[in-house]
Short mmCIF file of C-alpha atoms in Angstrom, two decimals:
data_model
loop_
_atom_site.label_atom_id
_atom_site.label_comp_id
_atom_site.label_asym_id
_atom_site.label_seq_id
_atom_site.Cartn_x
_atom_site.Cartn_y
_atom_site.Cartn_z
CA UNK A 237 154.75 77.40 116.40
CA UNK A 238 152.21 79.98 116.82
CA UNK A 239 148.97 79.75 114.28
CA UNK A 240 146.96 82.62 113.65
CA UNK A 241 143.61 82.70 112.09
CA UNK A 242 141.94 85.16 110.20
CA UNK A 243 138.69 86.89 112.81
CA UNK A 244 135.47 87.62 110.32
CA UNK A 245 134.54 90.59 109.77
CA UNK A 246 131.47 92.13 111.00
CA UNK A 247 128.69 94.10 109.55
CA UNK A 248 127.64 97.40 111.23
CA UNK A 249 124.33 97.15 113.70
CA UNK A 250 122.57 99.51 111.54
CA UNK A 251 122.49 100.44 107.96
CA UNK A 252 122.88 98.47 104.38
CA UNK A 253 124.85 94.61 104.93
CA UNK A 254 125.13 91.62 102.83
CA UNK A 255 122.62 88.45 102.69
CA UNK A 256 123.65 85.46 104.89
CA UNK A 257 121.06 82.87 105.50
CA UNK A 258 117.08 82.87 106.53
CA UNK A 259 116.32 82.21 109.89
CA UNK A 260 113.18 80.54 110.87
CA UNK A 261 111.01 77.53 112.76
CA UNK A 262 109.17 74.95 111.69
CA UNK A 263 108.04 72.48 113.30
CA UNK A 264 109.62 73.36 116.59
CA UNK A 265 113.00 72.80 115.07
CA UNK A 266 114.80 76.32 114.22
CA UNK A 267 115.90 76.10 110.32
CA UNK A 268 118.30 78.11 107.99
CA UNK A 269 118.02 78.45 104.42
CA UNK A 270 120.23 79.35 101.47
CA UNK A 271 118.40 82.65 100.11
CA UNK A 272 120.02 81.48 96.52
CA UNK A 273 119.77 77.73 96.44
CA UNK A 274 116.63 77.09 98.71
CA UNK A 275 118.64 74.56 100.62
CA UNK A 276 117.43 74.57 104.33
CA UNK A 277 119.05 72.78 107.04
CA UNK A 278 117.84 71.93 110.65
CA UNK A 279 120.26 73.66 112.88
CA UNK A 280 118.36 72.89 115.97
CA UNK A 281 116.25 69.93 116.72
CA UNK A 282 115.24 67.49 119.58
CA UNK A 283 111.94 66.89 121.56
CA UNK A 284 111.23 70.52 122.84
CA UNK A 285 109.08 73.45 120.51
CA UNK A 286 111.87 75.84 119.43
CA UNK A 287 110.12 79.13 118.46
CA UNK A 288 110.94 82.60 117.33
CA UNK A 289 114.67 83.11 116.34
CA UNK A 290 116.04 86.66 116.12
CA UNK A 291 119.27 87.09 114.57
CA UNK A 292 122.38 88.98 116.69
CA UNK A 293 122.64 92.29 114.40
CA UNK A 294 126.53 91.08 113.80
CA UNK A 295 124.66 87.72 112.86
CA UNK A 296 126.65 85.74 114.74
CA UNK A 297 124.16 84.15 117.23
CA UNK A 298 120.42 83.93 117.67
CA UNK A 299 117.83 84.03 120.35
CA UNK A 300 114.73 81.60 120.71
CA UNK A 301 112.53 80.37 123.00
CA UNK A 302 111.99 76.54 123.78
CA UNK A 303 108.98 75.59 125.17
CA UNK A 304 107.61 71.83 126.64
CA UNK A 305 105.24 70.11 123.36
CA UNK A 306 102.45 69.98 125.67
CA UNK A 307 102.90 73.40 127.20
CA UNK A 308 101.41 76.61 125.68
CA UNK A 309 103.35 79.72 127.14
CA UNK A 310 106.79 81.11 125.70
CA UNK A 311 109.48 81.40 129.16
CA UNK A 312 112.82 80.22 128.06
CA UNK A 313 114.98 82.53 126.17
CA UNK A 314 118.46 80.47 125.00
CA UNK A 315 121.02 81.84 122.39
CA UNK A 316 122.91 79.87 119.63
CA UNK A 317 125.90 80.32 117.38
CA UNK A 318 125.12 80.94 113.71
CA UNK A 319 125.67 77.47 113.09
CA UNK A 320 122.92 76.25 115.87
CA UNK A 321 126.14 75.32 118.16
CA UNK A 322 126.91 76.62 121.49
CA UNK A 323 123.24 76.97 122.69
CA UNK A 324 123.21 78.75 125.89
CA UNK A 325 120.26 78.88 128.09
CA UNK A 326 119.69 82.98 129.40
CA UNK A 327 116.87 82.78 131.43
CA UNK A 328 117.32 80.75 134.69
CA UNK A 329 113.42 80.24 134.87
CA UNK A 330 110.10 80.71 132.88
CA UNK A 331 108.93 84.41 132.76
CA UNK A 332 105.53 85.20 132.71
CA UNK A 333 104.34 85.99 128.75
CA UNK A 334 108.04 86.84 128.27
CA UNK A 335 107.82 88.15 124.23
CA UNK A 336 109.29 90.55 121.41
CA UNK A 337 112.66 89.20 121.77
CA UNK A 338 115.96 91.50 119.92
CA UNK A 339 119.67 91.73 120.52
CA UNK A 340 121.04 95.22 122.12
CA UNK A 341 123.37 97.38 119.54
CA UNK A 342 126.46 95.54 120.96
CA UNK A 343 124.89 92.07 121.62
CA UNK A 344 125.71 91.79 124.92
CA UNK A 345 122.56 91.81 126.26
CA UNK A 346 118.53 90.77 125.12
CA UNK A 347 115.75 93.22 125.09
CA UNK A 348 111.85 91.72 125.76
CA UNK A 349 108.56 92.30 127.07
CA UNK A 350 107.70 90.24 130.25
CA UNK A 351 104.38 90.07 132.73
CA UNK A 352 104.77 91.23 136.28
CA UNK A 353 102.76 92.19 139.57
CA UNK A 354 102.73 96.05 138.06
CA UNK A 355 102.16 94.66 134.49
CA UNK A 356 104.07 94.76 131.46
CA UNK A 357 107.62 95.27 132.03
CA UNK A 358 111.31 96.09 129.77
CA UNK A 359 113.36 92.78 130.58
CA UNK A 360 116.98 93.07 129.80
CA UNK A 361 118.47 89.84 129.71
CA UNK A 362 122.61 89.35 129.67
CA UNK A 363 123.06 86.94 126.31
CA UNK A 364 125.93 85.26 127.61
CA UNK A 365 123.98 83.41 130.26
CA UNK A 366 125.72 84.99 133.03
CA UNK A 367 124.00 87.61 135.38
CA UNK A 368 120.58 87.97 136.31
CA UNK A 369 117.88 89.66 133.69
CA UNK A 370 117.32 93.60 134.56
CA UNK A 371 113.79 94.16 135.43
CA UNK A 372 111.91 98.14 134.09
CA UNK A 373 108.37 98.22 134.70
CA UNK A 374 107.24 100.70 132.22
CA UNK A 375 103.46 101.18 131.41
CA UNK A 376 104.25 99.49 127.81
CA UNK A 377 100.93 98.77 125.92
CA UNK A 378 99.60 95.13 124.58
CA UNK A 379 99.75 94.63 120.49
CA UNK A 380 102.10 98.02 119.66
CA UNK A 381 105.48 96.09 118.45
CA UNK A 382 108.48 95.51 120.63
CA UNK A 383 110.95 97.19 122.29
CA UNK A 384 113.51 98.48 120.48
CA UNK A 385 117.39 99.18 121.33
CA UNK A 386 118.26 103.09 119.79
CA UNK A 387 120.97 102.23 116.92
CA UNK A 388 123.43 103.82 119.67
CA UNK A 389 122.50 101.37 122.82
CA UNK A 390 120.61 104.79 125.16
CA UNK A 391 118.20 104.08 125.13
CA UNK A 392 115.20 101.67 124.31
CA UNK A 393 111.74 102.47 122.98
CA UNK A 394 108.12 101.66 123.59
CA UNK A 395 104.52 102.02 123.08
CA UNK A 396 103.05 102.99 126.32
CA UNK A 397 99.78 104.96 127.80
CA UNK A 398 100.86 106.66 130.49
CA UNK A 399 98.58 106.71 133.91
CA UNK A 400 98.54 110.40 133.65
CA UNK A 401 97.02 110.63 129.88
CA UNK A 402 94.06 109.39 127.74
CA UNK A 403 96.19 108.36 124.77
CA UNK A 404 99.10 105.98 123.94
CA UNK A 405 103.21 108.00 123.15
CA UNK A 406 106.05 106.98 121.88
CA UNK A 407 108.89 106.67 125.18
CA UNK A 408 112.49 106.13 125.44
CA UNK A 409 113.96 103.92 128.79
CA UNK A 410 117.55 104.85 129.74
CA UNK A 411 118.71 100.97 130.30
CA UNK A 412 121.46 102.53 132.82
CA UNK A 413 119.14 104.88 135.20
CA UNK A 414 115.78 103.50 134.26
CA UNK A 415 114.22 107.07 133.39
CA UNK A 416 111.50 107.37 131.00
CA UNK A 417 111.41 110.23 128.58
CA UNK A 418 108.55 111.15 126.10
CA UNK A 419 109.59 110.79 122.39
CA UNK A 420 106.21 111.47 121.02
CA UNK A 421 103.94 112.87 122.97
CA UNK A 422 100.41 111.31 123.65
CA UNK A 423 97.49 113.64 121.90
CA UNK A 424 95.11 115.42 124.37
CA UNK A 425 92.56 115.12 121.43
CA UNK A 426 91.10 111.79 119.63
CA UNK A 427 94.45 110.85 117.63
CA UNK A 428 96.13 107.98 119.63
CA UNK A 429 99.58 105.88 118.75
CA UNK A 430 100.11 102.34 118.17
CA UNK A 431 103.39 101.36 116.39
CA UNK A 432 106.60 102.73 115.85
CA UNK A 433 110.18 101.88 114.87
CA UNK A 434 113.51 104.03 114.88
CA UNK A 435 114.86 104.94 111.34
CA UNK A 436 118.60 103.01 111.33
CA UNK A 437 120.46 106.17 111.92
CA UNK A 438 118.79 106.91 115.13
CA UNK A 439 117.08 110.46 114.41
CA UNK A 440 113.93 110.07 113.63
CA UNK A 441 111.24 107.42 114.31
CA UNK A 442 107.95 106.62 112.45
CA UNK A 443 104.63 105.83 114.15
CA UNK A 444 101.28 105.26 113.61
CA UNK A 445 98.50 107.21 114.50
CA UNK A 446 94.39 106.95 114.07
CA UNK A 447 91.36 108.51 115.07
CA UNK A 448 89.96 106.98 118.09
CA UNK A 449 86.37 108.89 117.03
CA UNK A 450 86.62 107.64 112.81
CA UNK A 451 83.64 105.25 112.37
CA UNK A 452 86.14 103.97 109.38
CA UNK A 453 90.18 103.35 109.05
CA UNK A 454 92.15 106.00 109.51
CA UNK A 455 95.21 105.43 110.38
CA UNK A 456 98.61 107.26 108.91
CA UNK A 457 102.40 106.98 108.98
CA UNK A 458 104.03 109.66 110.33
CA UNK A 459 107.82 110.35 110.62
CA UNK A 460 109.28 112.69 113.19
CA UNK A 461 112.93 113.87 114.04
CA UNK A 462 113.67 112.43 117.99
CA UNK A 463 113.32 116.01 119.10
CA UNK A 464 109.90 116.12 118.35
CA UNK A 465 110.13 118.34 115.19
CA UNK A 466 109.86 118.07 112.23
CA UNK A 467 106.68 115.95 112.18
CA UNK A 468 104.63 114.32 108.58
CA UNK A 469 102.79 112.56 107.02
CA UNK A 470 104.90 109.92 104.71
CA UNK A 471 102.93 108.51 102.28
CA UNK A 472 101.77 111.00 99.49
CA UNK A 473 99.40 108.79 97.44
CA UNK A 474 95.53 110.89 97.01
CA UNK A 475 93.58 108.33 96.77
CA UNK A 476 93.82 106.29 100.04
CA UNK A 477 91.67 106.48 102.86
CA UNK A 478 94.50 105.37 105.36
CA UNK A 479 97.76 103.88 105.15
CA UNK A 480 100.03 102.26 108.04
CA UNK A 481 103.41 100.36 108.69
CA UNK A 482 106.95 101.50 109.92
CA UNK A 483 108.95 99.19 108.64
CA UNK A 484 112.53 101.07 107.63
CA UNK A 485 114.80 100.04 104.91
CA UNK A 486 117.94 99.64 105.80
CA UNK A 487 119.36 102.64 104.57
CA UNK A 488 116.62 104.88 105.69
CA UNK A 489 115.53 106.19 102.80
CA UNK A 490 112.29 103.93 102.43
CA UNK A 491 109.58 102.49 104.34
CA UNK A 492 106.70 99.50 103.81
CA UNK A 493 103.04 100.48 104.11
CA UNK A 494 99.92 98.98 104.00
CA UNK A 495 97.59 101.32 101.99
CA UNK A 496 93.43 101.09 102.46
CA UNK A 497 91.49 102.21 99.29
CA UNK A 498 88.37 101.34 101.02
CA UNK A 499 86.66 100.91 104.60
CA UNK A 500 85.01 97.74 103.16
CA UNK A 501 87.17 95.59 101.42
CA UNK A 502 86.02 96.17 97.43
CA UNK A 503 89.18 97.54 96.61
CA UNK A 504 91.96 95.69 98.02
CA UNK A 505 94.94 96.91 100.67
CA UNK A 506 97.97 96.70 98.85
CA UNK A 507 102.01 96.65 100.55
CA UNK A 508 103.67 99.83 99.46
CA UNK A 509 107.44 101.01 98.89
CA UNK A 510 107.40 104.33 100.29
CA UNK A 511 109.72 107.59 99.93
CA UNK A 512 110.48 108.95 103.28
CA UNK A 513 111.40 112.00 101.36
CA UNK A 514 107.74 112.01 99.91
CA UNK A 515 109.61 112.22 96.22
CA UNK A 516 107.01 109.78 94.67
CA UNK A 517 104.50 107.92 95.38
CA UNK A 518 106.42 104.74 95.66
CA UNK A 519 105.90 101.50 94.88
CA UNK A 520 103.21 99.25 95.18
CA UNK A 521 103.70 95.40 96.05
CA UNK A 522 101.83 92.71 93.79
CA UNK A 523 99.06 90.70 95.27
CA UNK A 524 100.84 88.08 97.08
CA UNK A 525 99.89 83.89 96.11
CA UNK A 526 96.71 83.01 98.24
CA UNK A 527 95.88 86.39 99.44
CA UNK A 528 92.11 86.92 100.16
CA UNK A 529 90.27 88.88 97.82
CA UNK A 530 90.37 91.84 99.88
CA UNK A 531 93.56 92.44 101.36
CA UNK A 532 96.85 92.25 99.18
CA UNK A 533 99.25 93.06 101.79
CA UNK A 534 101.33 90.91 103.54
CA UNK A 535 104.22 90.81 106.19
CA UNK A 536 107.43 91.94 104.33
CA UNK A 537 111.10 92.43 105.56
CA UNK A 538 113.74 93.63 104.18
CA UNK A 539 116.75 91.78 103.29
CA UNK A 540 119.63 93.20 104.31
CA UNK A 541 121.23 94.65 101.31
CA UNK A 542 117.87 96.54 100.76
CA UNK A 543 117.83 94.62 97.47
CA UNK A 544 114.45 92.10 98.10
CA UNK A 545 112.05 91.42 100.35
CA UNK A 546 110.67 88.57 102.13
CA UNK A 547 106.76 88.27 102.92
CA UNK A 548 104.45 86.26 104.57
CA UNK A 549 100.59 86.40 104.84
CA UNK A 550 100.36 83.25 107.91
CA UNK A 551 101.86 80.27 109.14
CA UNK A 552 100.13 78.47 106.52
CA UNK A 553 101.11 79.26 103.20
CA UNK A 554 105.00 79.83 103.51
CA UNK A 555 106.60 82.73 102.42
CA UNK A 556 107.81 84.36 99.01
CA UNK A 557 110.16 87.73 97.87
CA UNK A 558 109.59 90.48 96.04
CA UNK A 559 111.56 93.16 94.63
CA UNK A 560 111.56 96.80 96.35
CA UNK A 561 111.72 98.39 92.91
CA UNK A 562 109.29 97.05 90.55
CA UNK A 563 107.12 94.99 92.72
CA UNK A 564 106.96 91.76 91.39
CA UNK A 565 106.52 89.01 93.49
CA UNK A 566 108.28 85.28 93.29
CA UNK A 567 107.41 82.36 95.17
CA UNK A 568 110.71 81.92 97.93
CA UNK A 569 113.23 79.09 96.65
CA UNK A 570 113.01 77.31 100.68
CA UNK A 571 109.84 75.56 102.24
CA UNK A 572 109.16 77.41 105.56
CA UNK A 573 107.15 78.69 108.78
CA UNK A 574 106.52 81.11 111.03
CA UNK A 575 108.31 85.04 110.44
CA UNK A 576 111.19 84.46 108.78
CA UNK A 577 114.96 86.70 109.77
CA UNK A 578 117.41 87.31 107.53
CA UNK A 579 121.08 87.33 108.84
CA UNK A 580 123.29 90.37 108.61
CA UNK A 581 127.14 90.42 106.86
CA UNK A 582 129.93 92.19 106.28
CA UNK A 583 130.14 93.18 102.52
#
């Protein structure tokens, strides 16, 4: 007698998908919680430091490093059912300041950032624990984000200054050929680039960009179409000095900002709900619990409904949610650490 069983569906890599569970560590034990209930659950545990899970964009598996109690680097990259079962280890050995961990479009494979002889290099890492991890030096910059996987797989994004200019661009790796092509060009002037993120549909990408002359902040969020037109200024508010984050909602439509009043501190950053059309000013985020007196931004995600988001100001004082269209913050129903994930699924 033949059974059947019924396969579960899967969300899309990109765009809008319901809430599953919270992903994050504590403790150097790798945690879920209920978003509604609060309930959390150890899904892996044991002697070793378990750091820095990053959902599968099917949510079906997650990435983290393990690392010896005693030891202080990040090397090991494994990969774990949903559930915490089925860990896999996908790194045969430690790699040097391997960081900035995400799954590829399809999930086959693990994007990073690793340390080599000729620098910073684009690690691609097979997350079935088979094969050996491709290797892309690229002249990626320290402190600009991770790589990022295009929504269609073609290629995968950096920060990076290249030998031959001043300033920091925006460049695309082919993960096939390992050609490098210039998304945003680096200024010949004093405006230099240090973030950016691809909007879920693929066709445009937001960076950052500041004044490497400004004796205050000044940096801005721009958005610009992959071609290299189209290129603005997103936020729309007058009275900020500078503004920065690129941080897409799922649906592409809005984006999370940190907005500077003042060079000084007496009038507090806030978080931001942005427009990308520039239809409104957006949104401004309530000062999060514990925030210092100048700075009431924080660390948000979005959830993946586009529906709430969850923040964080440090390891310390655990995380809480706010909602994307009024701004009011609540404290989060689970105790946690560290940056927490939220798992895609199907609706």
């Amino acid at each position: 007698v033949y059974v059947g069983s019924q396969q579960r569906r899967l969300p899309p890599a990109y765009g809008p998908a319901a809430n599953g569970s919270v992903l994050f560590a504590l403790n150097g034990d790798i945690y879920t919680a209920d978003p509604r209930s609060g309930e959390s659950t150890a899904i892996v545990s044991g002697p070793e430091a378990d750091v820095a899970p990053v959902y599968s964009l099917d949510g079906t598996r997650f990435a983290f490093a393990r690392k010896p109690l005693a030891g202080s680097t990040v090397g090991v990259l494994f990969v774990a059912h949903a559930d915490g079962s089925g860990v896999v280890q996908v790194t045969s050995e430690s790699m040097n300041e391997l960081s900035d961990w995400s799954f590829a479009p399809d999930g086959r494979s693990i994007v990073a950032f690793a340390r080599n002889d000729e620098g910073k290099a684009i690690v691609v890492i097979p997350s079935d624990g088979t094969g050996k991890p491709r290797i892309f030096p690229v002249f990626a910059t320290d402190d600009d984000g991770p790589p990022q996987y295009r929504p269609d797989g073609s290629e995968i994004m950096f920060i990076g200054a290249d030998p031959k200019s001043v300033n920091r661009g925006v460049y695309g790796l082919d993960p096939m050929t390992g050609g490098v092509r210039t998304i945003v060009p680096p200024s010949s002037g004093t405006m230099d680039i240090y973030g950016a993120s691809w909007s879920p549909d693929g066709t445009r990408v937001a960076y950052g960009v500041h004044d490497t002359t400004a004796k205050t902040i000044s940096t801005r969020t721009h958005i610009v179409n992959v071609d290299g037109t189209g290129d603005f200024a997103v936020d729309t508010h007058p009275d900020t000095i500078a503004d920065g984050g690129v941080a897409w909602s799922n649906d592409g439509t809005r984006l999370i900002v940190t907005r500077f009043y003042s060079d000084d501190g007496s009038i507090p950053a806030r978080s931001a709900i942005v427009p990308v059309d520039r239809s409104s000013v957006g949104i401004e985020i309530a000062c999060p619990p514990k925030a210092p007196a100048d700075d009431c931004s924080a660390d948000w995600q979005w959830s993946p409904d586009d529906t709430q988001l969850i923040g964080t100001l440090d390891r310390v004082t655990g995380q809480f949610l706010a909602d994307p269209n009024t701004g009011e913050i609540r404290a989060a129903p689970w105790m946690a650490g560290g940056r927490p994930v939220w798992q895609r699924l199907a609706k």
